[in-house]
Coordinates of C-alpha atoms in Angstrom, one line a residue:
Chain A
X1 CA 161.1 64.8 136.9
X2 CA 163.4 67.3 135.8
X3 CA 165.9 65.4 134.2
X4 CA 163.7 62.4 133.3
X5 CA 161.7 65.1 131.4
X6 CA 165.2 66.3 129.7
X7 CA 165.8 63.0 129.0
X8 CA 162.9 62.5 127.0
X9 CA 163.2 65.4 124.7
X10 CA 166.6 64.6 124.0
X11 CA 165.4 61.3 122.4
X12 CA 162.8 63.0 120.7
X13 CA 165.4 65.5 119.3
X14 CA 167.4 62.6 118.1
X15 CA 164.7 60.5 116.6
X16 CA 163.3 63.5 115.0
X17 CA 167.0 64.1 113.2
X18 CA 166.9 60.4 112.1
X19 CA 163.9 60.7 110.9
X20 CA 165.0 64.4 109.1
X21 CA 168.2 63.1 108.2
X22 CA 166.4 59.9 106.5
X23 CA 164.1 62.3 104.5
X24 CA 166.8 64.4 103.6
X25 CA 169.0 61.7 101.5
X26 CA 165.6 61.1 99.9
X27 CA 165.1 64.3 98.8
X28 CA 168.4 64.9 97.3
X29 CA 168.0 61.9 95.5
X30 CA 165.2 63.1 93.6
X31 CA 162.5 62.8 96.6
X32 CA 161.6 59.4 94.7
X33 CA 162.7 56.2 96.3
X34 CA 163.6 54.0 93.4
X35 CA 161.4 51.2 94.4
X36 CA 158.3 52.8 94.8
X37 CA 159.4 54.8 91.0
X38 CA 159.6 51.2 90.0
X39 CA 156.5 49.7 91.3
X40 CA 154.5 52.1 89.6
X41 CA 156.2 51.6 86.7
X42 CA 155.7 47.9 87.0
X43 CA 152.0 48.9 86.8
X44 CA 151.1 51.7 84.5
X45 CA 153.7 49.0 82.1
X46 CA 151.6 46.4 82.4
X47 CA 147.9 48.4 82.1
X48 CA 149.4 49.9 79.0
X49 CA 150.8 46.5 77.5
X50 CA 147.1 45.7 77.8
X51 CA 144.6 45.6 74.5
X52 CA 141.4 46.0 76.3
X53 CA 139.7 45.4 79.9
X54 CA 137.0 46.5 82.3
X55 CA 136.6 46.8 85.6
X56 CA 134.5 48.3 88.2
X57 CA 135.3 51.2 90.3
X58 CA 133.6 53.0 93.3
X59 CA 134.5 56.1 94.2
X60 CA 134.1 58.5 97.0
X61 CA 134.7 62.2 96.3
X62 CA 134.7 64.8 99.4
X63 CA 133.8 68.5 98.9
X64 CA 134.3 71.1 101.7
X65 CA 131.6 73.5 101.9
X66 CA 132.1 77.3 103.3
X67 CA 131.4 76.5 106.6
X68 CA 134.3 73.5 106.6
X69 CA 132.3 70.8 106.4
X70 CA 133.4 67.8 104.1
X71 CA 130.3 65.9 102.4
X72 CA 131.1 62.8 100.6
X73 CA 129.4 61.5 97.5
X74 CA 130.0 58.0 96.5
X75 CA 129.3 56.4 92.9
X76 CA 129.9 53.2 91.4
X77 CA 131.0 52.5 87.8
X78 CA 131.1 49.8 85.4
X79 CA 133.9 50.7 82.5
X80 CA 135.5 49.1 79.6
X81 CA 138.1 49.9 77.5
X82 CA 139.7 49.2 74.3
X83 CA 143.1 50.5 73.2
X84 CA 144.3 52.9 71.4
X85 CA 140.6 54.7 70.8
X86 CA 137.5 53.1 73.1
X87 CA 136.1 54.2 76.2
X88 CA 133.2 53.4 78.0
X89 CA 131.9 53.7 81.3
X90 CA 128.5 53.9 83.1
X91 CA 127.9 55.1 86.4
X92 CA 125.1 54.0 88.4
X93 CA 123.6 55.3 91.4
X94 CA 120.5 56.2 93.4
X95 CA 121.0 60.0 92.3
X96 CA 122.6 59.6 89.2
X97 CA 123.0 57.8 86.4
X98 CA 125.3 59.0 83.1
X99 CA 127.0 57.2 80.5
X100 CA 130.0 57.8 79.1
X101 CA 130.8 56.5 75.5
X102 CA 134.2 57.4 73.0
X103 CA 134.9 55.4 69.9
X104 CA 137.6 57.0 68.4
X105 CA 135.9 59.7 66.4
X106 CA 132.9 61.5 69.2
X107 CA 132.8 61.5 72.4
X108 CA 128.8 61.3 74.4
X109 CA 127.8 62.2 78.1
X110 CA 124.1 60.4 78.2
X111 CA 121.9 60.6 81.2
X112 CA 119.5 58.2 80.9
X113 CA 117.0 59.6 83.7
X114 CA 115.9 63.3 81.7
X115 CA 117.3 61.5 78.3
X116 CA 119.8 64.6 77.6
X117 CA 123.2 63.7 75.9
X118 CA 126.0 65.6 74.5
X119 CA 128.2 64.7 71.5
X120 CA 130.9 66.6 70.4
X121 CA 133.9 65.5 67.9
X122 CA 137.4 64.2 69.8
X123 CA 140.5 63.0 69.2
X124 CA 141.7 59.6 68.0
X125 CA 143.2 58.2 70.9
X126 CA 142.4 57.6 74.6
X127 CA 144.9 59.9 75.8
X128 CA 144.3 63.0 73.6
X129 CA 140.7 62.4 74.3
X130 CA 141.2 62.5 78.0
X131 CA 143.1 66.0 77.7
X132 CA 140.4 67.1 75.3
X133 CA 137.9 66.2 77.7
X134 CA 139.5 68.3 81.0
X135 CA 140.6 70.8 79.1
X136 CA 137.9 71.8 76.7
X137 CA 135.0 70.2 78.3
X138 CA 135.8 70.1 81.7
X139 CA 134.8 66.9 82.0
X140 CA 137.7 65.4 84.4
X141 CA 138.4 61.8 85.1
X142 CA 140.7 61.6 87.7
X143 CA 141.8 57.7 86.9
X144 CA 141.9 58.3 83.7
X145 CA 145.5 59.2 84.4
X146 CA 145.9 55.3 85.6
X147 CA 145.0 54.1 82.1
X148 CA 146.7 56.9 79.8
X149 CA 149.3 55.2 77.8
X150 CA 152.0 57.8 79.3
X151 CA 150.2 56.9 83.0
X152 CA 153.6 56.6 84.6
X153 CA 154.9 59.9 83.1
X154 CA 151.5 61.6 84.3
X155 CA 151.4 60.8 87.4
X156 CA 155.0 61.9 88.3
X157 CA 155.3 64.6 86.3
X158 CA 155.5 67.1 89.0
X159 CA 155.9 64.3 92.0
X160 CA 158.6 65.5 94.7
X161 CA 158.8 62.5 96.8
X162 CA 157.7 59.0 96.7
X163 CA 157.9 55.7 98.9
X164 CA 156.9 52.3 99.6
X165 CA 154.2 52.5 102.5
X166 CA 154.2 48.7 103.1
X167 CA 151.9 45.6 102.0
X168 CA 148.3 46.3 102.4
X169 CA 145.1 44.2 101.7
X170 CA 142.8 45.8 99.5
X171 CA 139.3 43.6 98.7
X172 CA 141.2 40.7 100.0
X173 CA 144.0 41.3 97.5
X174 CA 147.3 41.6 98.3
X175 CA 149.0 45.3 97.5
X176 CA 151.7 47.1 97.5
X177 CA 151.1 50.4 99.0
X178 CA 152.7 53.7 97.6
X179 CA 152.9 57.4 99.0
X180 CA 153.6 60.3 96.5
X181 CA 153.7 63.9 97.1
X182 CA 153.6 66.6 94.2
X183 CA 152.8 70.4 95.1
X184 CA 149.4 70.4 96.3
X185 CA 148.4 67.3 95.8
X186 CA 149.5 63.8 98.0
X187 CA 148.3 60.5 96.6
X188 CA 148.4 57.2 96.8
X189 CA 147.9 53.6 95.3
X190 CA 147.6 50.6 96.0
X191 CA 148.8 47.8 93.4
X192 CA 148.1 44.2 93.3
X193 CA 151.2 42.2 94.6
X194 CA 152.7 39.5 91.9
X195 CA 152.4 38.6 88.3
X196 CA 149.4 40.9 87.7
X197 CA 150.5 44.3 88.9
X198 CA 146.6 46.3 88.9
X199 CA 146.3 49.3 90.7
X200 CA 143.4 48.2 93.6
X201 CA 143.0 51.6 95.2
X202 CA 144.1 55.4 94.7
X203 CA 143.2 58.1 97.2
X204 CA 144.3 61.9 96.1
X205 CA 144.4 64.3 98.7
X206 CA 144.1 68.3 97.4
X207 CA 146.0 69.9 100.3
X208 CA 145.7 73.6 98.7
X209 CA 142.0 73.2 99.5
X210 CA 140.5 74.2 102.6
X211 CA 139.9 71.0 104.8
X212 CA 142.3 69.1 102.2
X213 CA 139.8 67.2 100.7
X214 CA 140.0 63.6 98.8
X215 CA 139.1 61.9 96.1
X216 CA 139.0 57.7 96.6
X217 CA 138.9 55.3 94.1
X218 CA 139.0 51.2 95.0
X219 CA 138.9 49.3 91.6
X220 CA 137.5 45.4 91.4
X221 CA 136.7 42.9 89.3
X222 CA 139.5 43.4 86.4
X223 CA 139.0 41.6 83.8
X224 CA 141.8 41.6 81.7
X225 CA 140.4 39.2 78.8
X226 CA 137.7 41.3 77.4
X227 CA 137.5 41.5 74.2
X228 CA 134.7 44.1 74.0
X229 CA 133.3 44.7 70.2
X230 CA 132.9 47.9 68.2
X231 CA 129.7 48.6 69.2
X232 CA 130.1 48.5 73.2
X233 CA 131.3 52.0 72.7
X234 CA 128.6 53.3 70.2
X235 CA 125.9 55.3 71.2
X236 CA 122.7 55.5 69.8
X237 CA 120.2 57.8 71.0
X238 CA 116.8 56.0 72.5
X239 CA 113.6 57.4 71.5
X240 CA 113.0 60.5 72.8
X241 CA 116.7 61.2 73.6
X242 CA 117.3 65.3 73.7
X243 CA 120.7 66.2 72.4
X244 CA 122.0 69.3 73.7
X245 CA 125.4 71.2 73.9
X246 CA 128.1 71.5 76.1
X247 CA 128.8 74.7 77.2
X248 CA 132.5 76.2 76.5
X249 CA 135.2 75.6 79.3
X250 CA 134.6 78.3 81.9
X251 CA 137.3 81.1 82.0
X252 CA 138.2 80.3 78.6
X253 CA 142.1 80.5 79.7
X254 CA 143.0 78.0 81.5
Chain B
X1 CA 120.1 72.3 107.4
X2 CA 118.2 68.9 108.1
X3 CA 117.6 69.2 104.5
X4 CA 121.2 69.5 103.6
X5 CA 121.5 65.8 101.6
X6 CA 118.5 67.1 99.6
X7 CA 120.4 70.0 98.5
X8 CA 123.5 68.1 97.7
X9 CA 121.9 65.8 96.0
X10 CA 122.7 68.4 92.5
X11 CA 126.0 67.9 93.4
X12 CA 126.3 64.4 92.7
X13 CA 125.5 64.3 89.5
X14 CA 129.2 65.3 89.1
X15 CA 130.6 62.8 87.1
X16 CA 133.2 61.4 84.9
X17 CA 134.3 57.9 83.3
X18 CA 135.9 55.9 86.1
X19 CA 134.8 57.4 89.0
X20 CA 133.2 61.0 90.4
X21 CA 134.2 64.1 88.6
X22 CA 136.9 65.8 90.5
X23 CA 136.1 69.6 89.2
X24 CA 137.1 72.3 91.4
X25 CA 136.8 74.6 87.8
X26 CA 133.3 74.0 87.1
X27 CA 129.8 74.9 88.8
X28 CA 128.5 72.5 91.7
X29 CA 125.2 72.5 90.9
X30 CA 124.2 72.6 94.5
X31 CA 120.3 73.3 94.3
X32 CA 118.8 76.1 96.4
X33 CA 121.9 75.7 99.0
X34 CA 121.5 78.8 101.6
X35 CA 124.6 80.7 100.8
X36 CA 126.2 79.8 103.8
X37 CA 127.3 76.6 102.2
X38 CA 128.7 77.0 99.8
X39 CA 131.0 75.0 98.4
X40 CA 134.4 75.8 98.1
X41 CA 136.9 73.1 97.2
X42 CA 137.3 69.8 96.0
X43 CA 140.0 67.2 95.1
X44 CA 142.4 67.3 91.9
X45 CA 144.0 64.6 90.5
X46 CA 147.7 65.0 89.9
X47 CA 148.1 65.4 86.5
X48 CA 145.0 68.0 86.0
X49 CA 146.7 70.0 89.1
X50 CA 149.8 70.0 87.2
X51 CA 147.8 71.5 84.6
X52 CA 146.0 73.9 86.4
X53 CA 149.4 75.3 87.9
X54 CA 150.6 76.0 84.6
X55 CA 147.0 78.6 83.8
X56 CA 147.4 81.8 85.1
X57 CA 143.9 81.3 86.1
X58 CA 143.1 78.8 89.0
X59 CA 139.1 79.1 89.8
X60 CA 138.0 77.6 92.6
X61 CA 134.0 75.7 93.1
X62 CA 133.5 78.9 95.3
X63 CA 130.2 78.9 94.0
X64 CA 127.1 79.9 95.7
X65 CA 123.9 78.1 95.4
X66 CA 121.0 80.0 96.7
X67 CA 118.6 81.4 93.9
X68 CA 120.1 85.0 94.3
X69 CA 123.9 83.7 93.2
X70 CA 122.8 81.5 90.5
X71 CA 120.8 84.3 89.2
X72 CA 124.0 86.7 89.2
X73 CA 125.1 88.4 85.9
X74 CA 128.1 86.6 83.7
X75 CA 130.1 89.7 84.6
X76 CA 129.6 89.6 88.4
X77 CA 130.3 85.8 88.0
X78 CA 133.5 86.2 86.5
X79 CA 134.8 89.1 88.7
X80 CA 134.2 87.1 91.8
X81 CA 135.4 84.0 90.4
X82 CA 138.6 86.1 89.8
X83 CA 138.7 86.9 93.2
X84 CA 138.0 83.5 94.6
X85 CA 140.9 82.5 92.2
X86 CA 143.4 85.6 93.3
X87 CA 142.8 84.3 97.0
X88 CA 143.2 80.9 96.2
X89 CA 146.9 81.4 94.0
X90 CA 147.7 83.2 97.3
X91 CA 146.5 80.7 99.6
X92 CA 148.0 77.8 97.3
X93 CA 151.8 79.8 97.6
X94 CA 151.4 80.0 101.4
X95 CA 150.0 76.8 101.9
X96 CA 153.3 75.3 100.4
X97 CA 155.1 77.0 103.4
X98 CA 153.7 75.2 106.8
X99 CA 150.4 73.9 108.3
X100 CA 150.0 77.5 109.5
X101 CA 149.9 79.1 106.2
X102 CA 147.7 75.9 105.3
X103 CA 145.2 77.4 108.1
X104 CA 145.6 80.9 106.4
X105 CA 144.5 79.3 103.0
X106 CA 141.7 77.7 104.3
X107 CA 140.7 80.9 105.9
X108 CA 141.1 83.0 102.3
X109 CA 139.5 80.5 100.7
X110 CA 136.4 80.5 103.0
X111 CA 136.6 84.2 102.5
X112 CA 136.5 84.6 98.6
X113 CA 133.6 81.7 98.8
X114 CA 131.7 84.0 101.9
X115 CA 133.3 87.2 99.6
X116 CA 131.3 86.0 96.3
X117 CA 127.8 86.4 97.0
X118 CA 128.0 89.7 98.5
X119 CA 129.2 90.4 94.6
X120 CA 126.1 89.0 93.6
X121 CA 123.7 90.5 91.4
X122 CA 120.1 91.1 93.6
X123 CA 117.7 88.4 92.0
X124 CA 115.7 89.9 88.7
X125 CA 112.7 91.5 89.7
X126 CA 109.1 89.3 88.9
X127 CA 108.9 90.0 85.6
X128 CA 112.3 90.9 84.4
X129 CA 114.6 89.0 82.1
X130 CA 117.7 87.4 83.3
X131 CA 120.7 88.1 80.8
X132 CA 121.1 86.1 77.8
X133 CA 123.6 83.4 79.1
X134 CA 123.0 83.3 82.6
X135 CA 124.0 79.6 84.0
X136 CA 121.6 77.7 86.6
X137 CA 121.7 74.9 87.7
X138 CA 118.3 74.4 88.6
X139 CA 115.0 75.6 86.8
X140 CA 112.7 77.9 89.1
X141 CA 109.5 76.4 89.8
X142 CA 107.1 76.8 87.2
X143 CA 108.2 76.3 84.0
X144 CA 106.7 75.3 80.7
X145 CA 108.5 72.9 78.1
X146 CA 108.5 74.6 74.4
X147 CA 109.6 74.0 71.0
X148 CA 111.1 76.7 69.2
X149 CA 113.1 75.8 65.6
X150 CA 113.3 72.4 67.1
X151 CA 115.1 73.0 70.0
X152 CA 113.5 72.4 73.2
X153 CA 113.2 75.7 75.8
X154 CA 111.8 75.7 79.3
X155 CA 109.7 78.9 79.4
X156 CA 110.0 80.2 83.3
X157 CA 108.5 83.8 83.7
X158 CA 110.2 86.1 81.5
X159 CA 113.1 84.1 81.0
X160 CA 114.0 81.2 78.1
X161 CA 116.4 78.2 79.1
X162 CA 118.0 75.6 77.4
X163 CA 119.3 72.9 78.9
X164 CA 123.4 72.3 78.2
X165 CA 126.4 70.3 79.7
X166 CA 128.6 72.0 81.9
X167 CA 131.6 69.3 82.4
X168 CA 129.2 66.3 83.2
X169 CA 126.8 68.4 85.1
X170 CA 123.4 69.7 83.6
X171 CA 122.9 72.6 83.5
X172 CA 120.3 75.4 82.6
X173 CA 121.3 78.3 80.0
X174 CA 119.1 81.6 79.5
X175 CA 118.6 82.2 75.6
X176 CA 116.3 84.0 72.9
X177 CA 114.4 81.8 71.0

């Protein structure tokens, strides 16, 4: 028993040094295995050689209350976009409903159940108006980093390690799976294996957060052909529509 | 607590182009939750967390619910927010370290969110107007809808509100017509 149970350790002590040692080399070569670096590349370089598409998302978003429980609220989207300056998306649910609309010069939150929207000026690309939008309006889309035309540079801007998970199926797609660490936060993503590289699925998990909590997205039906016109991303207020503010950015200095 | 969906339910409305709103910086409008639930964290994305480590100021969803909280004063608000926050930057350095400083940042962070409605402002007495400015998200019972200069008001007891965006989320503003 005694040296059986000696034994044991000793091959957990070595296994865990192959593992360390493994790990090690990885992080002194940036953290970033070069294949999964390139993978995403392959990705955010092909969404951003792309004109225009939509697709549909769902989304699951956990938040821990003070007790530590995690609650999940799920939401489904329908979105289209139009490079360098549209964006629209709609969300659709049993509890909520809002539209989102940008076409290059405003930018409109609409809920179509109490008929309040929001329009306030933005900037004249996709990109700025994404930053415009989290900063200034808090208004945060977390995969709008997937479609920014710098997506590869914003998602590793502060990433620390990265590496190929394995082949996964996602929707009964194919993927390439990818693991990324950057200070608090762990994600990953899951792109479509061959001559269509899309991402399929990206889960964030928040690990400065009591409970860690995450944030799941699984993308379908791309279409990459769209060709959606002008006035997909136009909003026009329905009768009865109440336009109201948005209120300044809390704290005011972040 | 059987109830508990019904009060989420605010919280849903939490929402952004291609998927939920991940906002751990703006108000959950979690309707009428006892404070004991109180929210305290939610996901960030990559690139806004890179952001957010570059502020000075991290605030946290630490935000409490019940009537009482939502009716705190802006100042109280923004002290304890500045607490939560303070807690949280702490929480966010240790966490780095091991899984046991992770269990020391959930434990801060549950106690600036069980910290911040002790700092809360007791609810206005019957009759008394709220501060100019006061964010709720949820209307007390027994409003009426008027027009003042065109804009549209929601006359509850003594107090005025207009309704506003807050990130994606409605939300209910005191004001003087």
């Amino acid at each position: 028993m005694t040296s059986r149970g000696r034994f044991d350790w000793l091959i957990a002590i070595a296994m865990t040094c192959a593992l360390l040692t493994g790990r090690v080399e990885d992080a002194r070569a940036d953290g970033v295995e070069p294949e999964a670096a390139a993978a995403l590349k392959r990705m955010t370089s092909h969404l951003g050689s792309l004109q225009s598409f939509s697709m549909q998302t769902a989304s699951t978003l956990e938040v821990v209350l003070n007790s530590g429980q995690k609650i999940q609220f799920t939401a489904a989207a329908r979105n289209v976009v139009r490079r360098p300056d549209r964006l629209w998306s709609e969300r659709v649910g049993d509890v909520i409903s809002q539209t989102f609309y940008y076409n290059g010069r405003t930018l409109t939150i609409f809920n179509p159940a109490d008929g309040y929207y929001a329009t306030v000026s933005a900037p004249g690309n996709i990109d700025a108006m994404l930053d415009f939008a989290r900063d200034t309006l808090d208004v945060i889309a977390p995969a709008g980093d997937l479609i920014a035309s710098d997506a590869y540079e914003r998602l590793m801007m502060d990433a620390t390690s990265g590496f190929v998970v394995g082949k996964s199926v996602v929707d009964g797609v194919r993927c390439d799976h990818l693991a990324f660490r950057a200070g608090a936060v762990d994600w990953q993503i899951w792109i479509e294996e061959g001559a269509r590289p899309l991402p399929r699925k990206y889960v964030i998990t928040t690990l400065d957060v009591a409970q860690a909590p995450q944030f799941e997205l699984v993308i379908s039906n791309w279409d990459t052909g769209a060709t959606p016109a002008d006035r997909v991303f136009e909003f026009t207020p329905p009768a009865g529509a109440r336009s109201v503010e948005f209120l300044p950015a809390s704290g005011g200095q972040r | 607590m059987t109830t508990l969906p019904k009060y989420l339910v605010g919280g849903a409305l939490l929402v952004a182009l291609l998927g939920a709103e991940v906002s751990p910086r703006s108000t959950l409008p979690l309707r009428w939750m006892p404070e004991a639930l109180a929210v305290v964290g939610a996901p960030l994305t990559p690139a806004s967390y890179a952001g957010v480590a570059r502020r000075t100021t991290r605030r946290t969803v630490a935000v409490a619910g019940s009537v009482a909280a939502a009716e705190q004063a802006d100042a109280e608000k923004a002290a304890a927010a500045q607490q939560s926050a303070t807690a949280q930057q702490q929480s966010a350095t240790a966490q780095q370290q091991s899984a046991t400083a992770q269990q020391q940042s959930a434990t801060a962070q549950q106690q600036a969110a069980a910290a911040q409605p002790k700092s809360a402002a007791p609810p206005a007495a019957a009759g008394q107007a709220l501060p100019i400015g006061t964010v709720v998200t949820a209307l007390p019972p027994g409003c009426t809808q008027t027009q003042v200069g065109g804009v549209q008001y929601s006359h509850c007891g003594a107090d005025y509100y207009r309704a506003a965006f807050q990130g994606s989320n409605l939300v209910y503003v005191t004001a003087q017509p």
